[in-house]
Amino acid sequence: MTVKELKQKYLAFFESKGHVIIPGASLLPDNDPTVLFTTAGMHPLVPYLLGEKHPAGTKLTDVQKCIRTGDIDEVGDNWHLTFFEMLGNWSLGDYFKEGSVKLSFEFLTQVLNIPLDKLAFTCFTGEEENGIPKDEETFGIWQSLGVNPDRIQFLGRKDNWWGPAGQTGPCGPDTEIFFWSGEGEVPAKFDPSDKHWVEIWNNVFMQYNKDKDGKYQELAQKNVDTGMGAERTVGVLNGKSSVYEIEPMATLVCQVAALIDTTFDALSSEQNKAARIIADHLRTSTFILAEGMAPSNVDQGYILRRLLRRAIRYGKQLGITEEFCTKIADVVIAEMGGFYPELRKNRDFIMDELAKEEEKFAKTLDKGLKEFEKIKKGDQISGTEAFKLFSTYGFPLEMTRELALEKGISVDEESFDVEFKKHQEESRQGAEKKFKGGLADDSEVTARMHTATHLLLAALRIVLGDHVYQKGANITAERIRFDFSHSDKMTPEQIKQVEDLVNEQIAKALPVELVEMTLDEAKEAGAMGVFEHKYGEKVKVYTIGDFSKEICGGPHAKNLSELGHFKIAKEESSSSGVRRIKAILE
Ligand code: SER
């Protein structure tokens, strides 16, 4: 079985059971400031798990691309990946424990034809102090389906509880399904600590909402959220001992081996690990880039940079001498671009950014490693030294930590933080202090410029594509300075098209409408903007005809007729993957 087949079988099965197949969401959560990436299939569905009506109904199924970098150190072992595809089925107040367990049982034993003897299960053991009972109910349901009680274990919070990635939100006990990946006879009694039992599916019974005070409130609507890691499941079903032996990882690691003119099988165990890390990190990076996100020193851009630079360092360790990031990304796109069209659509951006980042880092990597050798004398690397490796040689702190660990020394991370903050503060002073929310003042003239900025963003997305997001704005009464994600220089035709689109709208003399709504409503309405607000909090949404809709604090012009003629004075590069436009109203 291939990942593709598993995905098809899964979606078809749940569709046949009344579930609607919904598209997976972006890797960049647009409504949750508590995490940088979509970490699970349930993540984009949180508003619906809390009771909002989903347009597709109460039974859903999908494939969600996910990124988890929390256990990045474990990547390279047999089963860990930073990017993975999660298959899921949801009940939003429809079926609960019994329905969920029965569906999983049928899929595993009737569709995938797994002998029951190869399966084992865990249930939640309960937590008296929080008023959460032992999940005897689920235990009973598994048993009623013919599961031997010796194959069911009760475990605690660490294993059988699923909470939100952030602190508050929907949560509940879960039941996990394990597959025996060992050879020979399956042990009669299930021991969850035996590594041959590999977890393949997790059914979460979302029964509670954890509130700000850490209390568990019973949800009026009981939900089911299940997640099955596609590659891991296909790996064990095919009797493989690692996720790198199935597609597309198998092809990726072979490509890495080919870069040093060898085959994957011929690699030493250390080389094998490096090849796996490179394959994993470059695949994840390719997917992040496909979202229009470029490497940077903050948030998602920083994680991307870390992944890339880590891959480049392992490439060096492996002895790869040529530029290789784009080569591996090429294979990722070929292997996965069918299911994920964003890979093909944003191919130029992906290749461009990879080449730039590799070139930039390759230049300083050798010197940085030499510098590291020089400073590693004592038993600790000071914060100043670690910061120098970061600022001069582009070593993410995590990389310095890793190199230090290999030599058995530590890094003074606290004093690194102090250096880092000092540096950030220095560069932030000036511009940002003066410009709150990108606006120099709240005069009428500046408000007009601000309204024109909304038109500009909408026009850029029409002309250049959906990868365009606002990356920064600095608006005065004299001019607009606007940064946005896009890697190529705009052509004179594109600039003209954007100007024309904006001026066409201005000529319509449309009113600029302000409506306050909840963040979820704003999202539903398709508003652009930085979703840095909390659930339930009201946000202001400014709408201009059907051309522009943005979450924004204002102020704005009342009507486009106040704006005058829009003109782009300059288009230039701002930073890697970000262009800058200077524009005026005449
Ligand atoms: N949310 C659960 C998980 O990520 C099930 O989808 O494992």
Coordinates of C-alpha atoms and ligand atoms in Angstrom, one line a residue:
M1 CA 0.0 0.0 0.0
T2 CA 1.2 3.5 -0.8
V3 CA 0.4 6.7 1.1
K4 CA -1.7 7.8 -1.9
E5 CA -3.8 4.6 -1.7
L6 CA -4.2 4.9 2.1
K7 CA -5.5 8.5 1.7
Q8 CA -8.0 7.4 -1.0
K9 CA -9.2 4.5 1.0
Y10 CA -9.6 6.6 4.1
L11 CA -11.5 9.4 2.5
A12 CA -13.7 7.0 0.5
F13 CA -14.6 5.0 3.6
F14 CA -15.6 7.9 5.7
E15 CA -17.4 9.5 2.8
S16 CA -19.4 6.2 2.5
K17 CA -20.3 6.7 6.2
G18 CA -21.8 10.1 5.7
H19 CA -18.7 12.3 6.2
V20 CA -18.0 15.2 3.9
I21 CA -14.5 15.4 2.5
I22 CA -13.1 18.9 3.3
P23 CA -9.9 20.4 1.9
G24 CA -6.9 20.5 4.3
A25 CA -6.0 23.9 5.6
S26 CA -2.8 26.0 5.3
L27 CA 0.3 25.1 7.3
L28 CA 0.3 28.6 8.7
P29 CA -2.6 28.9 11.1
D30 CA -4.4 32.1 10.4
N31 CA -6.5 32.3 13.5
D32 CA -4.3 31.0 16.3
P33 CA -1.4 33.1 17.8
T34 CA -0.4 30.3 20.2
V35 CA 1.3 28.1 17.6
L36 CA 3.4 28.8 14.5
F37 CA 2.3 25.9 12.4
T38 CA -0.7 23.7 12.0
T39 CA 0.2 20.8 14.2
A40 CA -2.8 18.5 13.8
G41 CA -5.9 18.1 11.7
M42 CA -8.1 19.4 14.5
H43 CA -6.2 22.6 14.7
P44 CA -8.0 24.5 11.8
L45 CA -11.3 23.1 13.1
V46 CA -11.1 24.6 16.6
P47 CA -13.9 27.1 16.2
Y48 CA -16.2 24.3 15.1
L49 CA -15.2 22.0 17.9
L50 CA -16.2 24.9 20.2
G51 CA -19.7 25.0 18.7
E52 CA -19.6 27.1 15.6
K53 CA -21.5 25.6 12.7
H54 CA -19.3 24.1 10.0
P55 CA -20.7 24.8 6.5
A56 CA -20.0 21.2 5.4
G57 CA -22.1 19.7 8.3
T58 CA -21.4 17.6 11.4
K59 CA -19.4 14.7 9.9
L60 CA -16.1 15.6 8.2
T61 CA -13.0 13.9 6.9
D62 CA -9.8 15.2 5.4
V63 CA -6.0 15.0 4.9
Q64 CA -4.2 17.7 6.8
K65 CA -0.5 18.6 6.3
C66 CA 1.1 19.2 9.7
I67 CA 4.4 20.4 11.0
R68 CA 5.8 19.5 14.4
T69 CA 9.3 20.7 15.3
G70 CA 9.0 20.0 19.0
D71 CA 10.9 16.7 18.6
I72 CA 13.2 17.8 15.9
D73 CA 16.1 16.1 17.7
E74 CA 14.4 12.7 17.1
V75 CA 14.2 13.2 13.4
G76 CA 16.4 10.7 11.7
D77 CA 15.3 7.8 13.9
N78 CA 12.8 5.4 12.4
W79 CA 9.5 7.1 12.9
H80 CA 9.9 10.8 13.4
L81 CA 9.3 13.4 10.8
T82 CA 8.8 17.2 11.1
F83 CA 6.3 17.3 8.3
F84 CA 3.6 14.7 8.0
E85 CA 0.1 14.1 6.6
M86 CA -2.6 13.4 9.1
L87 CA -5.8 11.6 8.1
G88 CA -8.8 12.6 10.2
N89 CA -12.5 12.1 10.7
W90 CA -14.6 14.4 12.8
S91 CA -17.9 14.3 14.5
L92 CA -19.1 17.7 15.5
G93 CA -21.8 16.8 18.0
D94 CA -22.8 13.8 15.9
Y95 CA -21.5 10.3 17.0
F96 CA -19.4 10.0 20.1
K97 CA -17.3 7.2 21.6
E98 CA -19.2 4.2 20.3
G99 CA -19.6 5.5 16.8
S100 CA -16.0 6.5 16.6
V101 CA -14.6 3.3 17.9
K102 CA -16.8 1.2 15.6
L103 CA -15.9 3.2 12.5
S104 CA -12.2 2.8 13.3
F105 CA -12.6 -0.9 14.0
E106 CA -14.4 -1.4 10.7
F107 CA -11.8 0.6 8.7
L108 CA -8.9 -1.3 10.2
T109 CA -10.3 -4.8 10.1
Q110 CA -12.6 -4.6 7.0
V111 CA -11.0 -2.1 4.7
L112 CA -7.3 -2.4 5.6
N113 CA -7.9 -6.1 6.5
I114 CA -5.6 -6.0 9.5
P115 CA -6.0 -9.1 11.6
L116 CA -7.3 -8.1 15.0
D117 CA -4.5 -10.0 16.6
K118 CA -2.0 -7.4 15.4
L119 CA -3.8 -4.5 17.2
A120 CA -3.8 -3.1 20.7
F121 CA -5.5 -0.2 22.4
T122 CA -5.0 2.3 25.2
C123 CA -7.7 4.2 27.1
F124 CA -7.6 7.1 29.6
T125 CA -7.1 6.1 33.2
G126 CA -9.0 9.1 34.7
E127 CA -8.0 12.0 36.9
E128 CA -10.0 12.3 40.1
E129 CA -8.6 15.7 41.0
N130 CA -10.0 17.2 37.8
G131 CA -13.2 15.3 38.0
I132 CA -12.5 13.2 34.9
P133 CA -13.5 9.6 35.2
K134 CA -11.7 6.4 34.0
D135 CA -12.8 5.7 30.4
E136 CA -14.4 2.4 31.1
E137 CA -16.9 3.2 28.4
T138 CA -14.4 3.0 25.6
F139 CA -12.7 0.0 27.2
G140 CA -16.2 -1.7 27.1
I141 CA -16.8 -0.8 23.4
W142 CA -13.5 -2.3 22.3
Q143 CA -14.2 -5.4 24.2
S144 CA -17.7 -5.7 22.7
L145 CA -16.1 -5.8 19.3
G146 CA -14.1 -8.8 20.2
V147 CA -10.9 -7.2 21.5
N148 CA -9.1 -9.3 24.2
P149 CA -8.9 -7.2 27.4
D150 CA -5.2 -8.2 27.6
R151 CA -4.7 -6.0 24.6
I152 CA -6.2 -2.9 26.2
Q153 CA -4.2 -0.7 28.7
F154 CA -5.3 2.3 30.7
L155 CA -2.7 5.1 30.6
G156 CA -2.5 8.6 32.1
R157 CA -2.5 12.2 30.7
K158 CA 0.9 11.9 29.0
D159 CA -0.4 9.2 26.6
N160 CA -4.2 9.3 26.6
W161 CA -5.2 12.9 26.9
W162 CA -5.3 15.4 24.0
G163 CA -5.2 19.1 24.8
P164 CA -5.0 22.1 22.6
A165 CA -1.6 23.2 21.4
G166 CA -2.2 26.5 23.3
Q167 CA -3.2 26.6 26.9
T168 CA -7.0 26.8 26.6
G169 CA -9.5 25.1 24.3
P170 CA -11.3 21.9 23.5
C171 CA -9.7 18.7 24.9
G172 CA -10.5 15.3 26.3
P173 CA -9.5 11.7 26.8
D174 CA -8.4 9.6 23.8
T175 CA -8.1 6.0 22.8
E176 CA -5.0 5.1 20.8
I177 CA -4.6 2.3 18.4
F178 CA -1.3 0.4 18.1
F179 CA -0.1 -2.0 15.4
W180 CA 2.4 -4.8 16.1
S181 CA 5.4 -4.2 13.8
G182 CA 7.6 -7.0 15.2
E183 CA 8.3 -10.3 13.5
G184 CA 7.0 -13.6 14.8
E185 CA 4.2 -14.2 17.2
V186 CA 2.4 -11.2 18.6
P187 CA 2.7 -11.1 22.5
A188 CA -0.6 -12.0 24.1
K189 CA -0.4 -9.2 26.6
F190 CA 0.0 -5.6 25.3
D191 CA 3.0 -3.7 26.7
P192 CA 2.8 -0.1 25.4
S193 CA 6.5 0.4 26.2
D194 CA 7.5 -2.2 23.7
K195 CA 8.7 -0.3 20.7
H196 CA 7.3 -2.9 18.3
W197 CA 3.9 -1.6 19.1
V198 CA 3.6 1.5 16.9
E199 CA 0.8 4.0 17.4
I200 CA -1.1 4.5 14.2
W201 CA -4.4 6.2 15.2
N202 CA -5.6 8.5 17.9
N203 CA -9.3 9.0 18.6
V204 CA -9.9 12.0 20.8
F205 CA -13.2 12.4 22.6
M206 CA -13.5 16.1 23.0
Q207 CA -15.7 16.5 25.9
Y208 CA -14.3 19.5 27.7
N209 CA -13.1 23.0 27.2
K210 CA -10.2 24.0 29.3
D211 CA -10.8 27.6 30.4
K212 CA -8.4 30.4 31.4
D213 CA -8.3 29.3 35.0
G214 CA -7.3 25.7 34.0
K215 CA -10.8 24.3 34.8
Y216 CA -12.4 21.7 32.6
Q217 CA -15.9 22.6 31.5
E218 CA -18.1 20.0 30.0
L219 CA -18.8 21.0 26.3
A220 CA -22.4 21.2 25.3
Q221 CA -21.4 19.7 22.0
K222 CA -19.4 16.5 22.3
N223 CA -17.0 15.9 19.4
V224 CA -14.7 13.3 18.0
D225 CA -11.3 14.2 16.5
T226 CA -9.2 11.4 15.1
G227 CA -5.8 11.5 13.6
M228 CA -3.8 8.9 11.7
G229 CA -0.3 9.6 10.6
A230 CA -0.3 8.5 6.9
E231 CA 3.3 7.7 6.4
R232 CA 3.8 5.9 9.7
T233 CA 0.8 3.8 9.1
V234 CA 1.8 2.8 5.6
G235 CA 5.3 2.1 6.9
V236 CA 4.1 -0.5 9.5
L237 CA 1.4 -2.0 7.3
N238 CA 4.1 -2.7 4.7
G239 CA 6.3 -4.3 7.3
K240 CA 8.9 -1.6 7.0
S241 CA 11.1 -0.8 10.0
S242 CA 11.1 3.0 9.2
V243 CA 9.2 5.7 7.6
Y244 CA 12.2 6.4 5.3
E245 CA 11.6 3.1 3.5
I246 CA 8.3 4.2 2.0
E247 CA 7.5 6.9 -0.6
P248 CA 8.2 9.7 -0.8
M249 CA 10.9 9.6 1.9
A250 CA 12.6 6.6 0.3
T251 CA 13.1 8.4 -3.0
L252 CA 14.3 11.5 -1.1
V253 CA 17.0 9.8 0.9
C254 CA 18.2 7.9 -2.2
Q255 CA 18.6 11.3 -3.9
V256 CA 20.6 12.6 -1.0
A257 CA 22.9 9.5 -1.2
A258 CA 23.3 10.0 -4.9
L259 CA 24.7 13.5 -4.2
I260 CA 27.8 11.8 -2.8
D261 CA 27.8 9.1 -5.5
T262 CA 26.6 6.3 -3.4
T263 CA 23.4 4.4 -2.6
F264 CA 21.3 4.7 0.5
D265 CA 22.1 1.1 1.6
A266 CA 25.9 1.8 1.4
L267 CA 25.7 4.7 3.9
S268 CA 27.2 4.2 7.4
S269 CA 24.7 4.6 10.2
E270 CA 25.9 8.2 10.9
Q271 CA 25.6 9.1 7.2
N272 CA 22.3 7.4 7.1
K273 CA 21.0 9.6 9.9
A274 CA 22.4 12.7 8.1
A275 CA 20.6 11.7 4.9
R276 CA 17.4 11.2 6.7
I277 CA 17.6 14.6 8.4
I278 CA 18.4 16.3 5.1
A279 CA 15.4 14.6 3.4
D280 CA 13.0 15.4 6.2
H281 CA 14.1 19.1 6.7
L282 CA 14.2 19.9 3.0
R283 CA 10.7 18.5 2.5
T284 CA 9.3 20.5 5.4
S285 CA 11.1 23.6 4.2
T286 CA 9.7 23.1 0.7
F287 CA 6.2 23.0 2.1
I288 CA 6.7 26.1 4.3
L289 CA 8.1 28.0 1.3
A290 CA 5.0 26.9 -0.7
E291 CA 3.0 29.0 1.7
G292 CA 4.8 32.1 0.6
M293 CA 6.9 32.2 3.8
A294 CA 10.6 33.1 3.3
P295 CA 13.5 32.4 5.8
S296 CA 13.9 35.1 8.4
N297 CA 14.9 35.6 12.0
V298 CA 11.4 35.6 13.4
D299 CA 8.6 33.1 14.0
Q300 CA 7.9 30.7 11.1
G301 CA 10.6 32.3 9.0
Y302 CA 13.1 31.4 11.7
I303 CA 11.9 27.8 12.0
L304 CA 12.3 27.6 8.2
R305 CA 15.8 29.0 8.4
R306 CA 16.7 26.6 11.2
L307 CA 15.5 23.6 9.2
L308 CA 17.4 24.8 6.1
R309 CA 20.6 25.6 7.8
R310 CA 20.5 22.3 9.7
A311 CA 20.0 20.5 6.5
I312 CA 22.9 22.4 4.9
R313 CA 25.2 21.6 7.8
Y314 CA 24.4 17.9 7.6
G315 CA 25.0 18.1 3.9
K316 CA 28.4 19.4 4.6
Q317 CA 29.0 16.7 7.2
L318 CA 28.0 14.1 4.6
G319 CA 30.5 15.6 2.1
I320 CA 28.1 17.1 -0.4
T321 CA 30.0 19.7 -2.3
E322 CA 27.5 21.0 -4.8
E323 CA 24.4 23.1 -4.2
F324 CA 21.7 20.6 -3.3
C325 CA 18.7 22.2 -1.6
T326 CA 16.9 22.9 -4.9
K327 CA 17.7 19.4 -6.2
I328 CA 15.9 17.8 -3.3
A329 CA 13.1 20.3 -3.4
D330 CA 12.7 19.3 -7.0
V331 CA 12.0 15.7 -6.0
V332 CA 9.6 16.8 -3.3
I333 CA 7.6 18.8 -5.9
A334 CA 7.7 15.9 -8.4
E335 CA 6.6 13.4 -5.7
M336 CA 4.0 15.4 -3.9
G337 CA 2.9 18.2 -6.2
G338 CA 0.0 16.1 -7.5
F339 CA -1.8 16.2 -4.2
Y340 CA -0.5 19.6 -3.1
P341 CA -0.8 22.0 -6.1
E342 CA 0.7 24.8 -4.1
L343 CA 4.1 23.2 -4.5
R344 CA 3.9 23.5 -8.3
K345 CA 2.3 26.9 -8.3
N346 CA 4.9 28.4 -6.1
R347 CA 7.8 26.5 -7.5
D348 CA 9.8 29.6 -8.6
F349 CA 9.5 31.2 -5.2
I350 CA 10.6 27.9 -3.5
M351 CA 13.6 27.5 -5.8
D352 CA 14.7 31.1 -5.6
E353 CA 14.6 31.2 -1.8
L354 CA 16.3 27.9 -1.4
A355 CA 19.1 28.9 -3.7
K356 CA 19.5 32.2 -1.9
E357 CA 19.5 30.8 1.6
E358 CA 22.0 28.1 0.6
E359 CA 24.3 30.5 -1.1
K360 CA 24.2 32.9 1.9
F361 CA 24.8 30.2 4.5
A362 CA 27.3 28.2 2.6
K363 CA 29.5 31.3 2.5
T364 CA 29.7 31.6 6.2
L365 CA 29.3 28.0 7.3
D366 CA 33.0 27.1 7.0
K367 CA 34.2 30.2 8.7
G368 CA 31.6 29.7 11.4
L369 CA 32.7 26.2 12.0
K370 CA 36.3 27.3 12.3
E371 CA 35.2 30.0 14.7
F372 CA 33.3 27.4 16.7
E373 CA 36.5 25.2 16.9
K374 CA 38.3 28.3 18.3
I375 CA 35.9 29.1 21.0
K376 CA 34.9 25.7 22.1
K377 CA 38.0 25.6 24.4
G378 CA 36.3 25.8 27.9
D379 CA 33.3 23.9 29.1
Q380 CA 30.9 26.5 28.1
I381 CA 30.3 28.8 25.1
S382 CA 29.5 32.3 26.3
G383 CA 26.4 34.2 25.2
T384 CA 28.6 36.7 23.4
E385 CA 30.3 34.0 21.4
A386 CA 27.0 32.3 20.6
F387 CA 25.6 35.6 19.5
K388 CA 28.6 36.3 17.3
L389 CA 28.1 32.9 15.6
F390 CA 24.5 33.9 15.1
S391 CA 25.0 37.5 13.9
T392 CA 28.2 37.1 11.9
Y393 CA 28.0 33.5 10.7
G394 CA 24.3 32.9 10.6
F395 CA 24.3 30.0 13.1
P396 CA 20.9 29.7 14.7
L397 CA 21.3 29.3 18.5
E398 CA 19.9 25.7 18.2
M399 CA 22.8 24.8 15.8
T400 CA 25.4 26.1 18.2
R401 CA 23.7 24.2 21.0
E402 CA 23.8 21.0 18.9
L403 CA 27.5 21.5 17.9
A404 CA 28.3 22.1 21.5
L405 CA 26.4 19.0 22.7
E406 CA 28.4 16.9 20.2
K407 CA 31.6 18.1 22.0
G408 CA 30.0 17.7 25.5
I409 CA 29.9 21.4 26.3
S410 CA 27.1 23.8 27.0
V411 CA 26.0 27.2 25.8
D412 CA 25.2 30.1 28.1
E413 CA 21.7 30.6 26.5
E414 CA 20.6 33.1 29.1
S415 CA 23.3 35.6 28.2
F416 CA 22.7 34.8 24.5
D417 CA 19.1 36.0 25.1
V418 CA 20.3 39.2 26.7
E419 CA 22.6 39.9 23.7
F420 CA 19.9 39.0 21.3
K421 CA 17.3 41.3 22.9
K422 CA 19.7 44.1 23.2
H423 CA 20.4 43.8 19.5
Q424 CA 16.7 43.6 18.6
E425 CA 15.9 46.6 20.7
E426 CA 18.6 48.7 19.0
S427 CA 17.3 47.9 15.5
R428 CA 13.7 48.4 16.5
Q429 CA 14.3 51.8 17.9
G430 CA 13.5 54.7 15.6
A431 CA 11.0 53.8 13.0
E432 CA 8.8 51.5 15.0
K433 CA 8.5 53.7 18.0
K434 CA 7.1 56.4 15.8
F435 CA 4.8 54.3 13.6
K436 CA 2.1 52.6 15.6
G437 CA 0.3 50.0 13.5
G438 CA 2.3 51.3 10.5
L439 CA 0.7 54.8 10.6
A440 CA 2.6 57.9 11.4
D441 CA -0.5 59.7 12.7
D442 CA -4.2 59.5 12.5
S443 CA -4.8 62.6 10.3
E444 CA -7.3 62.5 7.5
V445 CA -4.5 62.6 4.9
T446 CA -2.8 59.6 6.4
A447 CA -6.1 57.8 6.7
R448 CA -6.5 58.2 2.9
M449 CA -3.1 56.7 2.3
H450 CA -4.1 53.9 4.6
T451 CA -7.2 53.1 2.6
A452 CA -5.2 53.2 -0.6
T453 CA -2.9 50.6 1.1
H454 CA -5.8 48.2 1.5
L455 CA -6.6 48.6 -2.2
L456 CA -3.0 48.1 -3.0
L457 CA -2.8 44.7 -1.2
A458 CA -6.0 43.5 -2.9
A459 CA -4.7 44.5 -6.3
L460 CA -1.3 42.9 -5.7
R461 CA -3.0 39.6 -4.9
I462 CA -5.0 39.8 -8.1
V463 CA -2.0 40.6 -10.3
L464 CA 0.8 38.5 -8.6
G465 CA -1.1 35.8 -6.8
D466 CA -2.4 34.5 -3.4
H467 CA 1.1 34.2 -2.0
V468 CA 1.2 37.9 -1.5
Y469 CA 0.7 38.9 2.2
Q470 CA 1.4 42.2 4.0
K471 CA 4.9 42.0 5.6
G472 CA 5.0 45.6 6.9
A473 CA 3.6 49.0 6.3
N474 CA 4.8 52.5 7.1
I475 CA 2.4 55.1 6.1
T476 CA 2.8 58.9 6.4
A477 CA 0.7 61.8 5.1
E478 CA 3.2 62.0 2.2
R479 CA 3.6 58.4 1.0
I480 CA 2.9 54.7 1.5
R481 CA 5.7 52.3 2.1
F482 CA 4.4 48.7 1.8
D483 CA 6.3 45.4 2.2
F484 CA 4.8 42.2 0.9
S485 CA 5.8 38.6 0.3
H486 CA 6.9 38.1 -3.3
S487 CA 10.4 37.2 -4.6
D488 CA 10.6 38.6 -8.1
K489 CA 11.0 42.1 -9.3
M490 CA 7.6 43.3 -10.6
T491 CA 7.6 44.0 -14.3
P492 CA 6.5 47.5 -15.6
E493 CA 3.3 45.8 -16.9
Q494 CA 2.5 44.3 -13.5
I495 CA 3.0 47.7 -11.8
K496 CA 0.7 49.4 -14.3
Q497 CA -1.9 46.7 -13.8
V498 CA -1.8 47.2 -10.1
E499 CA -2.1 51.0 -10.4
D500 CA -5.0 50.6 -12.9
L501 CA -6.9 48.2 -10.6
V502 CA -6.5 50.6 -7.6
N503 CA -7.6 53.6 -9.7
E504 CA -10.5 51.8 -11.1
Q505 CA -11.8 51.2 -7.6
I506 CA -11.2 54.8 -6.6
A507 CA -13.2 55.9 -9.6
K508 CA -16.2 53.9 -8.3
A509 CA -16.3 56.2 -5.3
L510 CA -17.2 53.3 -3.0
P511 CA -17.8 53.8 0.7
V512 CA -15.3 52.2 3.1
E513 CA -17.5 50.2 5.5
L514 CA -16.6 49.2 9.1
V515 CA -18.2 46.3 10.8
E516 CA -17.2 44.8 14.1
M517 CA -17.4 41.0 14.4
T518 CA -15.8 38.1 16.0
L519 CA -12.6 36.8 14.7
D520 CA -14.2 33.6 13.4
E521 CA -16.9 35.6 11.6
A522 CA -14.1 37.8 10.0
K523 CA -12.3 34.7 9.0
E524 CA -15.4 33.1 7.6
A525 CA -16.1 36.3 5.6
G526 CA -12.7 35.9 4.1
A527 CA -11.0 39.0 5.7
M528 CA -7.3 39.4 5.3
G529 CA -5.2 40.5 8.2
V530 CA -3.1 39.5 11.1
F531 CA -5.1 37.2 13.2
E532 CA -3.3 38.0 16.4
H533 CA -6.5 38.2 18.4
K534 CA -8.1 35.8 20.9
Y535 CA -11.1 33.7 20.1
G536 CA -14.3 35.5 20.8
E537 CA -12.7 38.9 20.8
K538 CA -14.4 41.4 18.4
V539 CA -12.3 42.8 15.6
K540 CA -12.9 45.6 13.2
V541 CA -13.2 44.6 9.6
Y542 CA -13.0 47.3 6.8
T543 CA -14.7 46.4 3.6
I544 CA -14.4 48.2 0.2
G545 CA -17.1 46.8 -2.2
D546 CA -16.2 43.3 -3.1
F547 CA -12.6 44.3 -3.7
S548 CA -11.0 44.4 -0.2
K549 CA -11.8 43.1 3.2
E550 CA -9.2 43.4 6.0
I551 CA -9.1 43.1 9.7
C552 CA -7.6 46.4 10.7
G553 CA -7.7 49.0 13.5
G554 CA -8.2 52.0 11.1
P555 CA -8.5 54.9 10.7
H556 CA -9.7 55.0 7.1
A557 CA -11.2 57.4 4.6
K558 CA -15.0 57.4 4.6
N559 CA -15.2 57.1 0.8
L560 CA -12.8 56.3 -2.0
S561 CA -13.7 59.5 -3.7
E562 CA -11.5 61.3 -1.2
L563 CA -8.4 59.5 -2.4
G564 CA -7.3 61.1 -5.6
H565 CA -5.0 59.3 -8.1
F566 CA -2.9 56.4 -7.0
K567 CA 0.7 56.0 -8.3
I568 CA 3.5 53.6 -7.6
A569 CA 6.7 55.6 -7.3
K570 CA 9.1 52.7 -6.7
E571 CA 9.3 49.0 -6.5
E572 CA 12.3 47.4 -4.9
S573 CA 13.6 44.5 -2.8
S574 CA 13.1 44.8 0.9
S575 CA 14.6 41.6 2.2
S576 CA 14.8 38.0 1.1
G577 CA 11.4 37.1 -0.4
V578 CA 9.9 40.5 0.4
R579 CA 9.4 43.3 -2.0
R580 CA 8.7 47.0 -1.1
I581 CA 6.5 49.4 -2.9
K582 CA 6.6 53.2 -2.4
A583 CA 3.4 54.8 -3.5
I584 CA 1.6 58.2 -3.4
L585 CA -1.8 59.7 -3.9
E586 CA -1.7 62.6 -6.3
Ligands
SER1 N1 -5.7 15.7 17.6 C1 -5.2 14.4 17.7 C2 -3.8 14.2 17.3 O1 -3.2 15.1 16.8 C3 -6.1 13.5 16.8 O2 -6.3 14.1 15.6 O3 -3.2 13.2 17.6

